[in-house]
CSV table of C-alpha atoms in Angstrom, one decimal:
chain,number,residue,atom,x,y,z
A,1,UNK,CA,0.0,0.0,0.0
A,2,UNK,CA,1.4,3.2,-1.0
A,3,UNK,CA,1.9,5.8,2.0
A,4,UNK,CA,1.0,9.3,2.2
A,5,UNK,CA,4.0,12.1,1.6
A,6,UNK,CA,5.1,13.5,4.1
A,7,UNK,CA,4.5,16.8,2.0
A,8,UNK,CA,0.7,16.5,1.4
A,9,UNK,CA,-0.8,17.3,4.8
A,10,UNK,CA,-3.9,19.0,3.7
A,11,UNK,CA,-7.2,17.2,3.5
A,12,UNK,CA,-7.6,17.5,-0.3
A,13,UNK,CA,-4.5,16.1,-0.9
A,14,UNK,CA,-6.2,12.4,0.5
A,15,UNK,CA,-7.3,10.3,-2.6
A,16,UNK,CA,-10.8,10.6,-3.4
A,17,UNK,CA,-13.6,8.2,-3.4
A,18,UNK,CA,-15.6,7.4,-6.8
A,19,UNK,CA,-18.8,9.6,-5.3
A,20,UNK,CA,-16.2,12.3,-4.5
A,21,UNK,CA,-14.5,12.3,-8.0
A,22,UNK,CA,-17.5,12.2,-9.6
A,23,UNK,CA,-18.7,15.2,-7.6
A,24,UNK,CA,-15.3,17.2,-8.4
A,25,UNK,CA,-15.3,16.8,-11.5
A,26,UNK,CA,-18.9,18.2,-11.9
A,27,UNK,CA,-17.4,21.0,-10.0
A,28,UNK,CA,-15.1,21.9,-12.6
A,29,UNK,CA,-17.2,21.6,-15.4
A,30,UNK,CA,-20.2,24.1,-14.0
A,31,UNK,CA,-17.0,26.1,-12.9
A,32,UNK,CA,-16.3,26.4,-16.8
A,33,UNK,CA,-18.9,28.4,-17.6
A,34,UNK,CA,-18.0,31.5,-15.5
A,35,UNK,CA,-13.8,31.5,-15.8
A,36,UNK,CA,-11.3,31.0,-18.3
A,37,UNK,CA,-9.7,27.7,-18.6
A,38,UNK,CA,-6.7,28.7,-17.8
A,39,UNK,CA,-7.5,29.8,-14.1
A,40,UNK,CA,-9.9,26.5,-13.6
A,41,UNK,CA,-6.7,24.0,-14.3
A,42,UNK,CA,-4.1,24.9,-12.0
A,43,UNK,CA,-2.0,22.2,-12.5
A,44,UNK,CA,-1.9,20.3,-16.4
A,45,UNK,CA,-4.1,20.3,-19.4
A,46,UNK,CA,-7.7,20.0,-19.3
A,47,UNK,CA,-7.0,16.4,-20.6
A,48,UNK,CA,-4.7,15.4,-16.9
A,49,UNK,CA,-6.8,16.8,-15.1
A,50,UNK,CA,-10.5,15.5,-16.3
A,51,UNK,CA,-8.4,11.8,-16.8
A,52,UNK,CA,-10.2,8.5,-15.7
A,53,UNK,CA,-10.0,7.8,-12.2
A,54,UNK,CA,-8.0,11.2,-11.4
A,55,UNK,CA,-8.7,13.7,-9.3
A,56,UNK,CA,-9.3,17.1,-10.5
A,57,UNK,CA,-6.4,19.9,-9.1
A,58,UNK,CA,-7.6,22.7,-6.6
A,59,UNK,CA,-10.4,24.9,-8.2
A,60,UNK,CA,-10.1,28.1,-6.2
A,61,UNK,CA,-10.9,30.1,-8.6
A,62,UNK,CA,-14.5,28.4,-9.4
A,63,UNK,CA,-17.8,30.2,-9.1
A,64,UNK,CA,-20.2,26.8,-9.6
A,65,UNK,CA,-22.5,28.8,-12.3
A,66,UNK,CA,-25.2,25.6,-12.4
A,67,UNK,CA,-25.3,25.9,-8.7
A,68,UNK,CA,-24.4,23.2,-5.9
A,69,UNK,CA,-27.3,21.8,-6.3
A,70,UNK,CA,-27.6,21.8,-9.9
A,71,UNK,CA,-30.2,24.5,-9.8
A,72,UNK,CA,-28.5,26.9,-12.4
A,73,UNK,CA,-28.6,30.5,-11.9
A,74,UNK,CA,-31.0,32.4,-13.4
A,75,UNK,CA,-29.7,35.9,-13.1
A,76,UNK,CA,-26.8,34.8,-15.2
A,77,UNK,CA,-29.1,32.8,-17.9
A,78,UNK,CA,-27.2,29.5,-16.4
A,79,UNK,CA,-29.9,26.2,-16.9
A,80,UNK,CA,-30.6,24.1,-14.3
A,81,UNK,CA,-28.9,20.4,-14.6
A,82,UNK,CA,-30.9,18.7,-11.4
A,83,UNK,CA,-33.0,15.9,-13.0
A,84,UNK,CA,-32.7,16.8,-16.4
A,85,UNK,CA,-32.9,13.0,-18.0
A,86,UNK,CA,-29.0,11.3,-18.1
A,87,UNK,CA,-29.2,10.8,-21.6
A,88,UNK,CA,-30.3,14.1,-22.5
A,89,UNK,CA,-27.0,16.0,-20.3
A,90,UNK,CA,-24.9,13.3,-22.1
A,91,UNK,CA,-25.9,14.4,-25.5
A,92,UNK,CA,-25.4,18.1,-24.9
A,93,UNK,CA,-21.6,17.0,-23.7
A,94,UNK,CA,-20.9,15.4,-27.1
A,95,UNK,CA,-22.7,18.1,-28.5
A,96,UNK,CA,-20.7,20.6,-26.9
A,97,UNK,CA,-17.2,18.6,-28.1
A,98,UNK,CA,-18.6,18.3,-31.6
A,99,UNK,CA,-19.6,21.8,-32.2
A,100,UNK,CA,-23.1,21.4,-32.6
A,101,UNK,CA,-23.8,23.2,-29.8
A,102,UNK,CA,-21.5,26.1,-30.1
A,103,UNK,CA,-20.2,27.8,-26.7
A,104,UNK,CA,-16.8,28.9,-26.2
A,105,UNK,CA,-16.4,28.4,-23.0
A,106,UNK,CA,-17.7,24.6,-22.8
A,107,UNK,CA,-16.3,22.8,-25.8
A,108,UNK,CA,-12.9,22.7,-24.6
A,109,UNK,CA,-14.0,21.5,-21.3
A,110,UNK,CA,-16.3,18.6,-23.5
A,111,UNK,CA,-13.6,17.5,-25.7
A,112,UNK,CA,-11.1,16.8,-22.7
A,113,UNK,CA,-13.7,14.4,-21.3
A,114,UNK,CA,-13.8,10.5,-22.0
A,115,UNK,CA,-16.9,9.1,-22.6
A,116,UNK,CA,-17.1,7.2,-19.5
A,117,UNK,CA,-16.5,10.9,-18.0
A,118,UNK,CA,-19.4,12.0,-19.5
A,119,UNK,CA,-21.8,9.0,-18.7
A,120,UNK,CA,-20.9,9.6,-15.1
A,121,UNK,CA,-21.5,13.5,-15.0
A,122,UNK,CA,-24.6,13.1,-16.3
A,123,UNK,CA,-25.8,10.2,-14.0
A,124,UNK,CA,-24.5,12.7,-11.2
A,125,UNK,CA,-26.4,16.0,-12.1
A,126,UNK,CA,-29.9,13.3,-13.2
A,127,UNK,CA,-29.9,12.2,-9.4
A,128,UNK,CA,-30.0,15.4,-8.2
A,129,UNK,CA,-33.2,16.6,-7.1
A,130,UNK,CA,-35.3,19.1,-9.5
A,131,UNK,CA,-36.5,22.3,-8.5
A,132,UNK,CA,-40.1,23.1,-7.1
A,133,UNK,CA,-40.3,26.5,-7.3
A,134,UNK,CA,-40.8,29.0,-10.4
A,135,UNK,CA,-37.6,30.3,-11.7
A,136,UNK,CA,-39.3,33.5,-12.3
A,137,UNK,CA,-42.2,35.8,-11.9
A,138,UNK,CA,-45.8,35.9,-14.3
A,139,UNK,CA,-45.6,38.7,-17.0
A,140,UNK,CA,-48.1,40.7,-17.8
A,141,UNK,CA,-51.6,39.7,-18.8
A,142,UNK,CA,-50.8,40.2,-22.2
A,143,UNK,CA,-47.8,38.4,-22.7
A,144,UNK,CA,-49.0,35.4,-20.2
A,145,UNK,CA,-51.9,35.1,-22.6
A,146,UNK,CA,-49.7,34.8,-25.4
A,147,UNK,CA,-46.7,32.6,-24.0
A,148,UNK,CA,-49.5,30.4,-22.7
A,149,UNK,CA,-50.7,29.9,-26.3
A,150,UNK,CA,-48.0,28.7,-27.8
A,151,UNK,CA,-46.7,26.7,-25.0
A,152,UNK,CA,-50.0,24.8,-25.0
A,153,UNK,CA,-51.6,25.6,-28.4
A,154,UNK,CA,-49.1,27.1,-30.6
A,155,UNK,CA,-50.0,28.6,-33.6
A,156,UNK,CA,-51.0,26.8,-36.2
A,157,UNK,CA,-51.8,29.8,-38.8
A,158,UNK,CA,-47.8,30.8,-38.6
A,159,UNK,CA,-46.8,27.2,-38.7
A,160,UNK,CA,-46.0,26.6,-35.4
A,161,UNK,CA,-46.6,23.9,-32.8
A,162,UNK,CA,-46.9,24.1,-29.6
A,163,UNK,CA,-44.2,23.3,-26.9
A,164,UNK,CA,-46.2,21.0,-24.9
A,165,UNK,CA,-46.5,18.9,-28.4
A,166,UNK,CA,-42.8,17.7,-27.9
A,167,UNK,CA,-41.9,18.6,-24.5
A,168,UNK,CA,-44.7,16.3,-23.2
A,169,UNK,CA,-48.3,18.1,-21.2
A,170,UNK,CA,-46.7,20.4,-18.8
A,171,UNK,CA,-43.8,21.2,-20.2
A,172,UNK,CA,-42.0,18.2,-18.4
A,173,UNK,CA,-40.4,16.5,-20.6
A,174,UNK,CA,-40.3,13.4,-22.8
A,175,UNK,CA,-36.8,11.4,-22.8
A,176,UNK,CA,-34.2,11.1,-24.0
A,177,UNK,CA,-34.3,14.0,-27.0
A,178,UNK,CA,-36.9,16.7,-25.1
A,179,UNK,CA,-36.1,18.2,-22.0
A,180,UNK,CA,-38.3,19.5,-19.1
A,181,UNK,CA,-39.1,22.9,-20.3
A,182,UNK,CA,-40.2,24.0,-16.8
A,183,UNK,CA,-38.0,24.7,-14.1
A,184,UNK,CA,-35.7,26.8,-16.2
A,185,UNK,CA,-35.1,30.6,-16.6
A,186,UNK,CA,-36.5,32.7,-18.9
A,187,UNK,CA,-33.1,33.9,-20.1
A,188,UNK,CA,-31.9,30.6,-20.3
A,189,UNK,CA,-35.0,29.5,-22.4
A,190,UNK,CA,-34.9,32.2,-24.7
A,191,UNK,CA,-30.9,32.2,-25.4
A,192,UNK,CA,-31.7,28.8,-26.6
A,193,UNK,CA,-34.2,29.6,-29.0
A,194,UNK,CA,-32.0,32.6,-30.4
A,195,UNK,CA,-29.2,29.6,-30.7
A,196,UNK,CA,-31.8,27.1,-33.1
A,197,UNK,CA,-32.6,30.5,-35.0
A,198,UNK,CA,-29.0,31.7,-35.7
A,199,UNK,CA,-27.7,28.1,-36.1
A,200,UNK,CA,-25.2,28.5,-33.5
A,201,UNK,CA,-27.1,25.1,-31.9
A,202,UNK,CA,-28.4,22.2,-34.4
A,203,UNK,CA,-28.7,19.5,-32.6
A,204,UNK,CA,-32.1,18.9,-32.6
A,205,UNK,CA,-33.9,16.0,-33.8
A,206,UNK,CA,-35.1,16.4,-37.5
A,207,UNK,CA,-34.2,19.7,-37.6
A,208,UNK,CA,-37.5,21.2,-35.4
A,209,UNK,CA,-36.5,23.4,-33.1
A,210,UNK,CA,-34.3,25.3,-36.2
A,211,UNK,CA,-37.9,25.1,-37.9
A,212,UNK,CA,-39.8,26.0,-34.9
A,213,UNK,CA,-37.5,29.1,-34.0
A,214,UNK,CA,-37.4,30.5,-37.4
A,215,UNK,CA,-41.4,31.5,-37.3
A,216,UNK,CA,-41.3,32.8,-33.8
A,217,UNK,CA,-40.9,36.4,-33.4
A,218,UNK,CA,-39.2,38.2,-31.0
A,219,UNK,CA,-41.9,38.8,-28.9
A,220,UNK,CA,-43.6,35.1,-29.5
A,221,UNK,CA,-40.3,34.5,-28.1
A,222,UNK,CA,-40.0,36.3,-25.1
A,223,UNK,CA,-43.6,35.7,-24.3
A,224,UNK,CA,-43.4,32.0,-23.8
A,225,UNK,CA,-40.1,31.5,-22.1
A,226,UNK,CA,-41.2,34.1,-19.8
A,227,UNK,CA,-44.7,32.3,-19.3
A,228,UNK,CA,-43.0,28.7,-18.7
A,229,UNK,CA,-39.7,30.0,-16.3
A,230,UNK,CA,-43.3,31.2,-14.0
A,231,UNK,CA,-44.7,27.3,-14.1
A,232,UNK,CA,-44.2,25.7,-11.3
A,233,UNK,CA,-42.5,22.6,-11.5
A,234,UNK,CA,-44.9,19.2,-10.6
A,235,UNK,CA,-44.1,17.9,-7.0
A,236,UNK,CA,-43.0,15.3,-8.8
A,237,UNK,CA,-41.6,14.0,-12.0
A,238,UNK,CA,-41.2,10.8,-13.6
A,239,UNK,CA,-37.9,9.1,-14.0
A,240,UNK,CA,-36.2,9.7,-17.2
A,241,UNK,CA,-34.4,7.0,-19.6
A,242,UNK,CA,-30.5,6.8,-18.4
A,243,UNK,CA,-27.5,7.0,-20.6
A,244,UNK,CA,-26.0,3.6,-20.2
A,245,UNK,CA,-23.3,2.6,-17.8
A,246,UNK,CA,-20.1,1.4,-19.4
């Protein structure tokens, strides 16, 4: 059994279980979001420090921007992780490394991660426990009346369905390709429909949230995500499809 340097008194220097390692490294990918990579990997590439089985160096620089629970942080436009289905995080990863989900700031931190890596990150953040309170307040009559529409209705005259058609009644998601629509910010939702519009993110399934987008206006758009970050979340939620275990 290998002994303990005599140089490495503090506790993070002791190894860390798998639970632990699995929670670091979530650490340093929220941590991502919000600082450069250079100050996040103190010690080594991105590659050393996210390898299998390794711990992850001192981040003490980090500001956790999806929160320690996972719940995101709205004021910054940063999505909640907690619950979202396993399969679902792990596709955004890949997405992230492969560029068809453009973001500066998380590709690198994607492509240093192995599969295995990413399996595990998105078990972690699935476990967690999803919100059950609004991530923001109702708008105005007007606007409610028409984000309410085309979450539930959509607009058939302008070619365009209604969220609830995909995302399952409620907004709560269907696995493993449609996300739970409520419990996220309004910012958050929005920036993601700007992303299908622009092109910056194609990743969707046949092409219809790009389709979707493209017909909404700017105030169609702001209406509904401000309408669905005021839903509150169901007391509870069924359990979503898993990315496999390797």
């Amino acid at each position: 059994m290998k002994t303990q340097s005599a140089t490495c008194k503090p506790a993070s220097c002791q190894p860390l279980h798998a639970g632990q390692a699995s929670r670091v490294l979530r650490l340093a990918m929220v941590c991502a979001l919000s600082v450069p990579l250079a100050a996040i990997v103190t010690a080594g590439s991105a590659e050393a420090a996210t390898a299998a089985g390794s711990a992850v160096p001192a981040m003490t620089t980090c500001i956790a921007c999806h929160g320690a629970k996972g719940e995101g942080n709205s004021a910054a436009g940063y999505p909640r992780l907690a619950g979202l289905p396993a399969d679902y995080i792990a596709a955004q990863l890949q997405s992230f490394a492969q560029g068809t989900r453009a973001n500066s700031l998380m590709a690198p931190m994607a492509k240093a991660l192995s599969d295995g890596q990413i399996i595990a990150l998105a078990h972690d953040y699935s476990s967690l426990k999803p919100p059950v309170a609004a991530y923001g307040p109702m708008p105005a009559v007007a606007q409610a009346e028409l984000g309410q529409r085309l979450a539930e209705r959509g607009d058939w005259a302008a070619g365009i369905a209604s969220c609830f058609r995909c995302h399952g009644p409620g907004g709560v998601g269907v696995a493993p390709s449609f996300p739970p629509l409520i419990g996220q910010s309004a910012g958050y939702i929005e920036a993601q429909i700007k992303a299908w519009k622009d092109g910056s993110r194609h990743n969707d399934p046949q092409d219809l949230m790009h389709t979707i987008a493209l017909r909404l206006t700017d105030a169609d758009t702001q209406a509904v995500a401000a309408w669905l970050a005021a839903q509150k979340p169901p007391a509870s939620t069924p359990r979503h499809a898993s990315a496999q275990r390797h």
